[in-house]
Short mmCIF file of C-alpha atoms in Angstrom, two decimals:
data_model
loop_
_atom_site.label_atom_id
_atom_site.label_comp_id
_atom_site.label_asym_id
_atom_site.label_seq_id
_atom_site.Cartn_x
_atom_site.Cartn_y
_atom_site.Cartn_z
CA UNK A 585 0.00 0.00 0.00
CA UNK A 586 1.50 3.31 -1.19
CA UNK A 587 1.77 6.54 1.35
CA UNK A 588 0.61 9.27 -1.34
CA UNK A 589 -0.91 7.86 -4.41
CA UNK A 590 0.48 9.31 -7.32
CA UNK A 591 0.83 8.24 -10.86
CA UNK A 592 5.07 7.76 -10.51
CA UNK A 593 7.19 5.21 -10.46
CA UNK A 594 8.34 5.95 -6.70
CA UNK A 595 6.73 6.74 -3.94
CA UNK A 596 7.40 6.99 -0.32
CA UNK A 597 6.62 3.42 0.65
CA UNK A 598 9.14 2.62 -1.95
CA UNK A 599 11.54 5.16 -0.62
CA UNK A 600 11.08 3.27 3.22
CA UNK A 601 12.04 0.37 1.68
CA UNK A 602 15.28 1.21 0.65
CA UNK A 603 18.30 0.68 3.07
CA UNK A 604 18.80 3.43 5.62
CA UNK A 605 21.72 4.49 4.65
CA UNK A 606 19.87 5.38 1.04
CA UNK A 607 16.96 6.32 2.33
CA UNK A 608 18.79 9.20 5.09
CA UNK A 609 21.24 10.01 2.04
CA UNK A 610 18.02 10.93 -0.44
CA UNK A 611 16.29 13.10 2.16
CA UNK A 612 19.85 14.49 3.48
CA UNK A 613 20.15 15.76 0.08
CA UNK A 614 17.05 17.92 0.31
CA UNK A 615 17.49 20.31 2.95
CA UNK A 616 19.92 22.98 3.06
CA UNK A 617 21.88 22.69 6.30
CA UNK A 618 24.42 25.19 6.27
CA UNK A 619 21.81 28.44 7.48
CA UNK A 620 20.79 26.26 10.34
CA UNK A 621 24.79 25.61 11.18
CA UNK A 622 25.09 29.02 11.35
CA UNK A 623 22.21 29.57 13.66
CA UNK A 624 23.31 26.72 16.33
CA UNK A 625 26.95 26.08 15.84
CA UNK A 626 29.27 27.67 18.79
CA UNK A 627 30.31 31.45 17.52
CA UNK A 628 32.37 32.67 20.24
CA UNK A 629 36.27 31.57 20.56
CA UNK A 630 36.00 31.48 24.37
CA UNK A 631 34.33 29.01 26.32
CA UNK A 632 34.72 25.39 26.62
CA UNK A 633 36.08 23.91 23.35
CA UNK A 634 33.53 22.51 20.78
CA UNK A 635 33.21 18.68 20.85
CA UNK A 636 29.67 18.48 19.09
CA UNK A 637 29.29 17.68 15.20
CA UNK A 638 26.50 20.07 15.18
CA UNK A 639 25.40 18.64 11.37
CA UNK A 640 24.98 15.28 12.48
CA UNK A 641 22.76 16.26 15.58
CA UNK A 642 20.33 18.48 12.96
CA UNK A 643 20.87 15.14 10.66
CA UNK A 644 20.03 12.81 13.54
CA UNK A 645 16.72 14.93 14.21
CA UNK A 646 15.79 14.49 11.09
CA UNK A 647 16.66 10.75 11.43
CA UNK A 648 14.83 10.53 14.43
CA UNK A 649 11.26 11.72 12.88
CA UNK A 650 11.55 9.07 9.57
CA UNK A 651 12.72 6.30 11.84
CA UNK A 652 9.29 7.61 13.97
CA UNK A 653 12.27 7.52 17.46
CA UNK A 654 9.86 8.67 20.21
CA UNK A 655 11.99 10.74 22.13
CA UNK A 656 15.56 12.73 22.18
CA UNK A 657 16.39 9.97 24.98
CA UNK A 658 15.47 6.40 22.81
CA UNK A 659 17.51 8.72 19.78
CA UNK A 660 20.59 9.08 21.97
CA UNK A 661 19.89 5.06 22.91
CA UNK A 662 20.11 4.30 18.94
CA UNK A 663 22.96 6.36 18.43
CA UNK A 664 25.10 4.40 21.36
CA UNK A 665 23.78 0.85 20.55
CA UNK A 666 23.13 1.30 16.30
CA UNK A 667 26.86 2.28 14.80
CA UNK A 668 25.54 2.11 11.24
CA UNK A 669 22.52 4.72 12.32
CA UNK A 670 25.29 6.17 14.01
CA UNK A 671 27.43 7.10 10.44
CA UNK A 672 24.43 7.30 8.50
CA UNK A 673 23.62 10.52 10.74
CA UNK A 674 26.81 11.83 10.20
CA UNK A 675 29.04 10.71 12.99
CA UNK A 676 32.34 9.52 13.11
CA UNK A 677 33.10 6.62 15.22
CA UNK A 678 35.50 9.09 17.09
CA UNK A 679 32.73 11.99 17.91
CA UNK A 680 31.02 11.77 21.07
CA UNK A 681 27.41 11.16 21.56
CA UNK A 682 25.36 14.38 22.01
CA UNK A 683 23.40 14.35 25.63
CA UNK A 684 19.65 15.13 26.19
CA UNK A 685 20.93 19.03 27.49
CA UNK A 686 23.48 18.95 24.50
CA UNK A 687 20.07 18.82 22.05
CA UNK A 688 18.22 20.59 24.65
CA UNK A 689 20.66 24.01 23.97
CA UNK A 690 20.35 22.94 20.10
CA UNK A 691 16.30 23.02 20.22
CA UNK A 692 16.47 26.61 22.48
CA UNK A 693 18.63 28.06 19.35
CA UNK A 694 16.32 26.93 16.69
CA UNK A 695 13.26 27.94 18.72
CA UNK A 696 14.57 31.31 18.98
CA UNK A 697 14.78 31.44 15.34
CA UNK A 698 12.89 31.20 12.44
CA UNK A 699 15.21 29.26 10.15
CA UNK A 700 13.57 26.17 10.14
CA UNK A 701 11.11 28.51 8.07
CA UNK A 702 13.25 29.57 6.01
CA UNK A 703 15.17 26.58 4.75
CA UNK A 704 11.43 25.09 4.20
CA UNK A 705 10.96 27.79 1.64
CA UNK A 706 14.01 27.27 0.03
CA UNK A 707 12.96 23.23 -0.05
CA UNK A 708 9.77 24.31 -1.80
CA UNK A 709 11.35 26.98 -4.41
CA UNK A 710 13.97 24.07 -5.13
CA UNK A 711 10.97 21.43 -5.98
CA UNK A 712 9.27 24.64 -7.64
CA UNK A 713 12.18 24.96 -10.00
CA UNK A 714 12.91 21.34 -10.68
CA UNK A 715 9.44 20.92 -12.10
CA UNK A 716 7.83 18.64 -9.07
CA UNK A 717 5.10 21.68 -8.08
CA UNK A 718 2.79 22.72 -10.36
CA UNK A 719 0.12 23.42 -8.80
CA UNK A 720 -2.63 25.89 -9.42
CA UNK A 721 -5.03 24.84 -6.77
CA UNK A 722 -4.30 25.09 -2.78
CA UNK A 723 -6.03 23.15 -0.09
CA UNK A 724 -6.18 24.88 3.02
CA UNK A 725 -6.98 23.03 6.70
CA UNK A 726 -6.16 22.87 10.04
CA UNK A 727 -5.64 20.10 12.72
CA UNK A 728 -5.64 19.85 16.55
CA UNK A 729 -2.34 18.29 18.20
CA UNK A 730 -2.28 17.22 21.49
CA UNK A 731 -0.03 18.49 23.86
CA UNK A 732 2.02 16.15 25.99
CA UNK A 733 1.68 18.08 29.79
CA UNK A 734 -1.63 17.50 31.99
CA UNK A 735 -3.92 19.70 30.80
CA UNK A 736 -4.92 22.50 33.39
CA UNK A 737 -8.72 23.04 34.42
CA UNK A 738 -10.75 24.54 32.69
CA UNK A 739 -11.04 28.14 34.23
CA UNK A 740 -14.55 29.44 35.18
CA UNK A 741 -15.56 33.09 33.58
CA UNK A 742 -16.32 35.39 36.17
CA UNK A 743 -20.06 35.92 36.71
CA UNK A 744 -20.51 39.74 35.88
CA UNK A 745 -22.73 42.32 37.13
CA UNK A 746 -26.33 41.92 35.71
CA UNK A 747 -27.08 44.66 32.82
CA UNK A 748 -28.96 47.47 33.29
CA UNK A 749 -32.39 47.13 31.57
CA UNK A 750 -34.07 49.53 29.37
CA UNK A 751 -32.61 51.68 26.57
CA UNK A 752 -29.30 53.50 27.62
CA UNK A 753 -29.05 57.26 27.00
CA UNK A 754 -27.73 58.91 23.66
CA UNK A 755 -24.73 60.19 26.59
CA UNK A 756 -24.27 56.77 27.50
CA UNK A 757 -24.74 54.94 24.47
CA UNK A 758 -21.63 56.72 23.34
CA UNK A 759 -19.65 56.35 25.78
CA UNK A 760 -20.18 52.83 25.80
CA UNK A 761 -19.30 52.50 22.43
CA UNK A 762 -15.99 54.04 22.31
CA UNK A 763 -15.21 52.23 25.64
CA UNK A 764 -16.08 49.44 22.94
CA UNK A 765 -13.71 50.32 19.98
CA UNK A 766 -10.87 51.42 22.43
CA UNK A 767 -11.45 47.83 24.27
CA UNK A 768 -11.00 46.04 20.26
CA UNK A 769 -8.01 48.62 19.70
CA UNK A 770 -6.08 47.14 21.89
CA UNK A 771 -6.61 43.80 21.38
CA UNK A 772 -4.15 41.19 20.06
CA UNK A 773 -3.74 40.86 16.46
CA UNK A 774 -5.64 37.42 16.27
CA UNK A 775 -8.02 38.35 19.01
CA UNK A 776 -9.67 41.27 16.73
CA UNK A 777 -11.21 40.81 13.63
CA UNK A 778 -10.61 38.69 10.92
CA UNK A 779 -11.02 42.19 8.41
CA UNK A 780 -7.98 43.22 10.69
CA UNK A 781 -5.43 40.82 9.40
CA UNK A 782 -6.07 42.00 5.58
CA UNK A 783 -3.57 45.13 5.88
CA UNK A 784 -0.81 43.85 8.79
CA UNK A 785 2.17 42.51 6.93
CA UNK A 786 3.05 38.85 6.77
CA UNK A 787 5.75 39.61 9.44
CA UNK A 788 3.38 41.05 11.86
CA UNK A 789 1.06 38.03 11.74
CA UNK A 790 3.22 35.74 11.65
CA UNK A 791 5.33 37.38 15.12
CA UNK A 792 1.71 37.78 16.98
CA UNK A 793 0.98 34.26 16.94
CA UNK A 794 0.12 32.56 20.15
CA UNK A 795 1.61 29.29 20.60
CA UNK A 796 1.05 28.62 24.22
CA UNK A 797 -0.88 25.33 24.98
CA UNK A 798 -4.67 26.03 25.08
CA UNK A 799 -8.03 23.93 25.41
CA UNK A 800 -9.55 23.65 21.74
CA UNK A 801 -12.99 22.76 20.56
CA UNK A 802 -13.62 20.23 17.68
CA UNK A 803 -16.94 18.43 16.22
CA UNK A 804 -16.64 14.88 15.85
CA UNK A 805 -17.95 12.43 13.36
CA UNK A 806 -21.37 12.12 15.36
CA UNK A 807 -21.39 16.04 15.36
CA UNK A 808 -20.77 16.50 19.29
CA UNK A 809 -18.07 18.47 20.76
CA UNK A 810 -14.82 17.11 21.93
CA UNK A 811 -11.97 19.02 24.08
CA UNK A 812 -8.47 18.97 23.63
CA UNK A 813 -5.58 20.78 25.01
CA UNK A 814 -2.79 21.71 23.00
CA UNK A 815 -2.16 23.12 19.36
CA UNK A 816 -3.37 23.64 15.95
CA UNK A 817 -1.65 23.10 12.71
CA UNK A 818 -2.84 24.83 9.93
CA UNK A 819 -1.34 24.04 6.11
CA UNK A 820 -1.80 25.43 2.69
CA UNK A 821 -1.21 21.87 0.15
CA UNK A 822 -0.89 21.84 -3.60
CA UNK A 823 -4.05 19.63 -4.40
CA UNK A 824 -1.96 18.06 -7.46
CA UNK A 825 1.93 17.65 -6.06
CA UNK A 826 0.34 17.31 -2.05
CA UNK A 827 3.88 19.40 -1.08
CA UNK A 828 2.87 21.46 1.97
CA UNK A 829 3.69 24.99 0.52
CA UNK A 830 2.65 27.07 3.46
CA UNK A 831 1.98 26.26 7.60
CA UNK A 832 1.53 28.19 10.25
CA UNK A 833 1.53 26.79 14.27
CA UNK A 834 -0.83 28.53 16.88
CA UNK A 835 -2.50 27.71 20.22
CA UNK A 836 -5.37 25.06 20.05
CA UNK A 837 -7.86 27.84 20.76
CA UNK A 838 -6.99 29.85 17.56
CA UNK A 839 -10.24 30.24 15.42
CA UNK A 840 -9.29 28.18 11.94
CA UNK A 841 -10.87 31.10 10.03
CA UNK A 842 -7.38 33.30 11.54
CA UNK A 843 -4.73 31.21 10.32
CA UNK A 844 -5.96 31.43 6.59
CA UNK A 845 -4.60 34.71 5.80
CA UNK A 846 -0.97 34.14 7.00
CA UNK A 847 -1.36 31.15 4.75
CA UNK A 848 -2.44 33.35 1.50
CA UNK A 849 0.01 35.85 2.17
CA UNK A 850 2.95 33.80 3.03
CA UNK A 851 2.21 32.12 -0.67
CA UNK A 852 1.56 35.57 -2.52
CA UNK A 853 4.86 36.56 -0.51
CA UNK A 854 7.34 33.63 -0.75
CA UNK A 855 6.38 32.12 -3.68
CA UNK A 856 4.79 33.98 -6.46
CA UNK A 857 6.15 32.06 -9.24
CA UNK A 858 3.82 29.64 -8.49
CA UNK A 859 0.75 30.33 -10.47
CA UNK A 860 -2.53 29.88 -7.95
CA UNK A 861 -5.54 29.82 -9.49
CA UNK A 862 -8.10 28.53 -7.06
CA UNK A 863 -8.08 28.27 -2.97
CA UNK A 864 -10.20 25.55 -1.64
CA UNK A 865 -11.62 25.58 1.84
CA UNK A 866 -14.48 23.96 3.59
CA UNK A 867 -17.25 26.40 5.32
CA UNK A 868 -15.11 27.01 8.01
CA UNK A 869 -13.64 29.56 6.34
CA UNK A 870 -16.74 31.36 4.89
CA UNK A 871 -15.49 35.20 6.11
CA UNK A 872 -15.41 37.93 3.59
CA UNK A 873 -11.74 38.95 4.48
CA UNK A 874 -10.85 35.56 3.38
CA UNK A 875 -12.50 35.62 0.15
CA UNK A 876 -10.97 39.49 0.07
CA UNK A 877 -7.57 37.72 0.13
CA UNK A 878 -7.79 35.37 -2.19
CA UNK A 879 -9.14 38.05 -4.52
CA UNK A 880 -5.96 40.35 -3.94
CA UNK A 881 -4.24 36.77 -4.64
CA UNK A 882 -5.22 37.13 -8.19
CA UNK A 883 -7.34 33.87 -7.66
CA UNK A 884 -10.69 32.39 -7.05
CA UNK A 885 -12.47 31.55 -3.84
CA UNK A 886 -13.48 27.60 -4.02
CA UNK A 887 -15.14 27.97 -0.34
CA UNK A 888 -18.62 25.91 0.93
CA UNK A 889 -20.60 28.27 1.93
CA UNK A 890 -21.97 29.08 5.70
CA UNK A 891 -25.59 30.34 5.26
CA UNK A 892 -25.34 31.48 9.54
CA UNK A 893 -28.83 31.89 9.39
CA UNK A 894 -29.26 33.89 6.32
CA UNK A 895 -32.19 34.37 4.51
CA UNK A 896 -32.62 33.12 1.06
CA UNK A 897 -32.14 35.78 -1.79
CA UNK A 898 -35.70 36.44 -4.03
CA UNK A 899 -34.65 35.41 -7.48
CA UNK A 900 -31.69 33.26 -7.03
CA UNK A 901 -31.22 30.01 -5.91
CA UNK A 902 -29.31 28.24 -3.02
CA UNK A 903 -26.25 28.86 -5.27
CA UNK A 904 -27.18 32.51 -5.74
CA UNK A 905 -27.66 31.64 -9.67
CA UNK A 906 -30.53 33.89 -11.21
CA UNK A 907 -33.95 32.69 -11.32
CA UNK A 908 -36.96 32.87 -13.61
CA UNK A 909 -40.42 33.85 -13.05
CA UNK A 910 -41.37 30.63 -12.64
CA UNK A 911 -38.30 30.05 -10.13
CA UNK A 912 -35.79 27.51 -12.54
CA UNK A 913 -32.33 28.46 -12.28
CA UNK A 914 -30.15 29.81 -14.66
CA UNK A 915 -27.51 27.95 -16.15
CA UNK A 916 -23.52 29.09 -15.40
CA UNK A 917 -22.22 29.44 -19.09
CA UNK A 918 -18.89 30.93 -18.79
CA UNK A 919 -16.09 33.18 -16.85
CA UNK A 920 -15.06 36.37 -18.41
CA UNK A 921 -11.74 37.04 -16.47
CA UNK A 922 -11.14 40.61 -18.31
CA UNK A 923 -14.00 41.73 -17.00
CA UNK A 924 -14.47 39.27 -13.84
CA UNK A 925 -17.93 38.42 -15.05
CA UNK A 926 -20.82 35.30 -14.52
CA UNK A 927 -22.54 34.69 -17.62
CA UNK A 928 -25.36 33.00 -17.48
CA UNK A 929 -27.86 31.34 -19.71
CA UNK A 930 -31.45 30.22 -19.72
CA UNK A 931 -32.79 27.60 -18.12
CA UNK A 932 -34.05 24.23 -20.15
CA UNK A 933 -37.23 24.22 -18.90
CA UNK A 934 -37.69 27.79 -19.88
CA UNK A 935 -37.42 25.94 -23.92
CA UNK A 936 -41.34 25.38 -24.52
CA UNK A 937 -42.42 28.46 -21.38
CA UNK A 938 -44.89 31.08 -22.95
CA UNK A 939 -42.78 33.50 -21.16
CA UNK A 940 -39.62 32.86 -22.75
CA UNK A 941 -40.15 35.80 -25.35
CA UNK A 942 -41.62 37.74 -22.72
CA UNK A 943 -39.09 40.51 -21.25
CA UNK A 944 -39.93 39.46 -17.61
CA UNK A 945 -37.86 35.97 -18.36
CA UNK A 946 -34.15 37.61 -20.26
CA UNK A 947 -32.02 34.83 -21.93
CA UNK A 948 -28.76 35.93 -20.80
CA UNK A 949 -28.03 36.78 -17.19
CA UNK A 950 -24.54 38.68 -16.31
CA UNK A 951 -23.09 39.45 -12.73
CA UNK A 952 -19.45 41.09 -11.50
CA UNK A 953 -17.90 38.79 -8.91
CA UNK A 954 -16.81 42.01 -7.85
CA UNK A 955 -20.26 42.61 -6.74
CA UNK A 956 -20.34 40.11 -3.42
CA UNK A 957 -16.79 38.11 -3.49
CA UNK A 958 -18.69 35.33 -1.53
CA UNK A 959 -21.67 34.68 -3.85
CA UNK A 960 -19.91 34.99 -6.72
CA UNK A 961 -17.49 32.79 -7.58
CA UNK A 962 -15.50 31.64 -10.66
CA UNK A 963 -16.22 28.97 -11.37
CA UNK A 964 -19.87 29.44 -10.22
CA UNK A 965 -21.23 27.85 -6.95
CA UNK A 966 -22.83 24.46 -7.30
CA UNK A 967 -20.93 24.23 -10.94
CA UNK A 968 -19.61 20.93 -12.19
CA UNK A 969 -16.56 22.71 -12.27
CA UNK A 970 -16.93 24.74 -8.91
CA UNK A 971 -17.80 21.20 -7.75
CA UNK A 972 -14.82 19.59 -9.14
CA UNK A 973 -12.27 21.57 -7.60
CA UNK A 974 -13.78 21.70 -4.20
CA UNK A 975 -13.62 17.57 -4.12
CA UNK A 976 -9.37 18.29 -4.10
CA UNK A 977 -9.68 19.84 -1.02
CA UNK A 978 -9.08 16.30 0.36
CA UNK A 979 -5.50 17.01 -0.68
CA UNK A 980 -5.06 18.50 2.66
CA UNK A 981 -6.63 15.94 4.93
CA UNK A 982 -4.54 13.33 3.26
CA UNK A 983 -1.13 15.27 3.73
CA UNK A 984 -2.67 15.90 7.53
CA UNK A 985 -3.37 12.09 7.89
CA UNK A 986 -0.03 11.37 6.43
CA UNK A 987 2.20 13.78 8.91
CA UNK A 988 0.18 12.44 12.20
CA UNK A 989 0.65 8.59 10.95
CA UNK A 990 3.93 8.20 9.70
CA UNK A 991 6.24 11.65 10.16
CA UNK A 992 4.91 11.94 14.26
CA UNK A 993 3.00 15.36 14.03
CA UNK A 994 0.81 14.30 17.26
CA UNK A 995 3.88 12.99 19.14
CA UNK A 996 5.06 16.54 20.65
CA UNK A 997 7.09 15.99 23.34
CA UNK A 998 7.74 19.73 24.39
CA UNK A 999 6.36 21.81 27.22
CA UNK A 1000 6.31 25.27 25.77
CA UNK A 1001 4.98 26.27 22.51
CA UNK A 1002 8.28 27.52 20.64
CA UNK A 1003 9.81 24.18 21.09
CA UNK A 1004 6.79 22.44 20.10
CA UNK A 1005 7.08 24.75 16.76
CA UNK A 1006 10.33 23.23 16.27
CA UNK A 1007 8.93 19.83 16.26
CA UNK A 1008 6.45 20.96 14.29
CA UNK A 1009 8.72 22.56 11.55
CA UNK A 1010 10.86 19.87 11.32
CA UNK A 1011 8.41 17.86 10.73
CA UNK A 1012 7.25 19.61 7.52
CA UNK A 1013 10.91 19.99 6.63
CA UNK A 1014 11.37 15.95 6.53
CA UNK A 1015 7.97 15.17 5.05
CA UNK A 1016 8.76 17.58 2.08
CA UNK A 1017 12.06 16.31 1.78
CA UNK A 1018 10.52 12.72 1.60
CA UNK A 1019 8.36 13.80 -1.19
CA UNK A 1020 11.68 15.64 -3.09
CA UNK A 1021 13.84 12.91 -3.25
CA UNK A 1022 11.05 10.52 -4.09
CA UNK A 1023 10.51 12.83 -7.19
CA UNK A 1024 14.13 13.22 -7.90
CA UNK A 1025 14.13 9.35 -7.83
CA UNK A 1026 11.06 8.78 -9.58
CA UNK A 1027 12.93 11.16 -12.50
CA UNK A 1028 15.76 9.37 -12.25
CA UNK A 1029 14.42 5.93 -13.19
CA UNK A 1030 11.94 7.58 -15.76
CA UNK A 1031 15.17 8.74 -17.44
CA UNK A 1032 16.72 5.54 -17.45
CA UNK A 1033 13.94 3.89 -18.95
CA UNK A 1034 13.89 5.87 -21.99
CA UNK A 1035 17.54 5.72 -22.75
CA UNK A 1036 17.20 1.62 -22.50
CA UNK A 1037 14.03 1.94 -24.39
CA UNK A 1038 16.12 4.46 -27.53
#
């Protein structure tokens, strides 16, 4: 049984079952090591001399996640009792074997930095330029991860003064509602408004989020409400290559709806070349600011729609597609992308209606997307096309399924949040590398085959 199921001639179940020493050397290969040498290697001349072969430790972390090692303590038992997991890491028979507070300082350096960020970008530009993503559709999700500590009770809200009845003053209305937008001023950047995100710069966002442990809130399959405490991931996939091209790590309590900017703009930011021309997300994400984003993306907004209790529009359908007088929908024709306009057509049953020559029922029915950027879509809602692309959202919750099963996303070990990040970057970092040298393999063989076959 393959791990991603993709129409090449290697995959990642073929890459496991290679020998270790391959299968380290092909993922090795992938990530650039030498920024995050420079971040945790010993600077200073004074000191205590440097006995640590700071590559192999960042190698053996690596290790540690494909070989699914538990813990820093069972991978510092494997490198004592395994010598060829020992060299395959990087070590020399002479080196000493890092301790647990030897990684610890390591892990407290690379959570103090965001290189583990960085080097993932340069991963994905790398696959990017080889040819490997090509992607014009992105899947974006989140997932809860558990954290490892005993979760704290739950705190009770303090029971507040009961509210004055009866209709305040125009004095006191006032007052209470710049007490009000002075109170949202100050807020947190992820505690206001989604709208509030749309003009803070990638930077910003991405500094202001909280990664502290936190009870979260999830539905189940039965559709009842289940508790966690720990942290979300969130990830932006390429429905076709399923390469995570964006992630971003918050607090379990984080609303999914606020991670999905930071996602768009980290894409529009870091890697533009790619050409995105859909975003598909499930009605979780039903906010205007999101759909704003996508817009200023230069794509379209593939999202399920949230009705929240909204009333159905007179003269269009559940899909927001025109109606006739007799209430049959219109049928979506066509996009016009120069001027970001819905055509569309009459409806069959409309073929044999008396009215159809009347100028109550018109044949052709145009509409802006411009006009409301979450009714109108393109391609339009409830489309076989709009349909189409929102069925690759599954992308997403594959590559999810994948990271908690096999690359130990759930198995953070970490009792603050920054470390946790680590984990949770270097996760990404090996399962993308997985994926690169598969495809670098899978190339390999697929240009050895043709030369035999000439």
């Amino acid at each position: 049984m393959t791990i991603i199921r993709q129409g090449s001639l290697f995959d990642l179940q073929d890459l496991y079952d290679l020998q270790p020493t391959h299968r380290f050397e092909a993922v090795f290969s992938t990530i650039e090591i030498d920024p995050i040498l420079a971040v945790v290697s010993k600077k200073a001349l004074y000191g205590a001399p440097v006995q640590l072969n700071y590559a192999a430790m960042i190698y053996s972390l690596t290790a540690r996640i494909l070989e699914r090692i538990p813990t820093i303590k069972d991978l510092i038992k494997r490198l004592k009792n395994d010598y060829m997991f020992r060299l395959d890491c990087g070590f020399l028979l002479s080196d000493a074997i890092p301790s647990e507070a030897s990684y610890s300082r390591m892990l407290t350096k690379l959570a103090d930095s965001d290189i583990l960020e960085r080097v993932q970008e340069t991963q994905i530009l790398q696959a990017i330029l080889e040819g490997f993503i090509t992607d014009d559709t992105v899947a974006i999700d989140a997932t809860h991860i558990e954290a490892r500590d005993q979760a704290p009770a739950k705190e009770e809200k303090p029971k507040t003064d009961p509210k004055k009845r009866g209709r305040k003053s125009k004095e006191e209305q006032e007052k209470w509602l710049q007490e009000k937008a002075e109170r949202e001023a100050a807020l947190p950047l992820y505690e206001k408004k989604i709208e509030a995100q749309l003009d803070s710069s990638l930077a910003e966002l991405r500094s202001a989020v909280p990664l502290d442990p936190k009870w979260g809130i999830k539905k189940n399959s039965e559709g009842k409400n289940v508790f966690w405490f720990g942290y979300k991931g969130h990830f932006a996939v390429g429905t076709k290559s399923q390469y995570i091209l964006q992630s971003l790590f918050s607090s379990g309590n984080l609303n999914d709806g606020k991670a999905a900017i930071p996602l768009l703009k980290g894409i529009k930011d870091g890697l533009s070349i790619l050409p995105i021309s859909f975003s598909t997300l499930d009605a979780g994400y039903d906010y205007p600011a999101i759909y704003e984003q996508i817009y200023r993306l230069g794509a379209q907004s593939i999202i399920a729609y949230n009705k929240k209790n909204e009333s159905e529009l007179e003269g269009f359908d559940q899909h927001f597609a025109p109606t006739c007088v007799r209430e049959h929908s219109y049928r979506y024709d066509s996009y016009d992308s120069t001027y970001e306009t819905l055509k569309y057509t009459q409806p069959k049953e409309c073929k044999d209606c008396p009215l159809a020559q009347d100028t109550l029922c018109q044949k052709v029915y145009k509409v802006k997307i411009t006009t409301n950027l979450r009714r109108y879509t393109a391609p339009a809602r409830g489309s076989k096309a709009w349909k189409t692309i929102y069925k690759q959202r599954s992308a997403v919750e594959r590559v999810i399924a994948y990271l908690k099963e096999f690359f130990q996303l759930n198995n953070v070990r970490f009792r603050t949040g920054k470390r946790a990040k680590v984990h949770f970057d270097l996760t990404q970092l090996v399962y993308n590398g997985a994926k690169l040298a598969c495809d670098r393999i899978a190339k390999s063989i697929s240009k050895k085959d043709r030369l035999q076959a000439a």
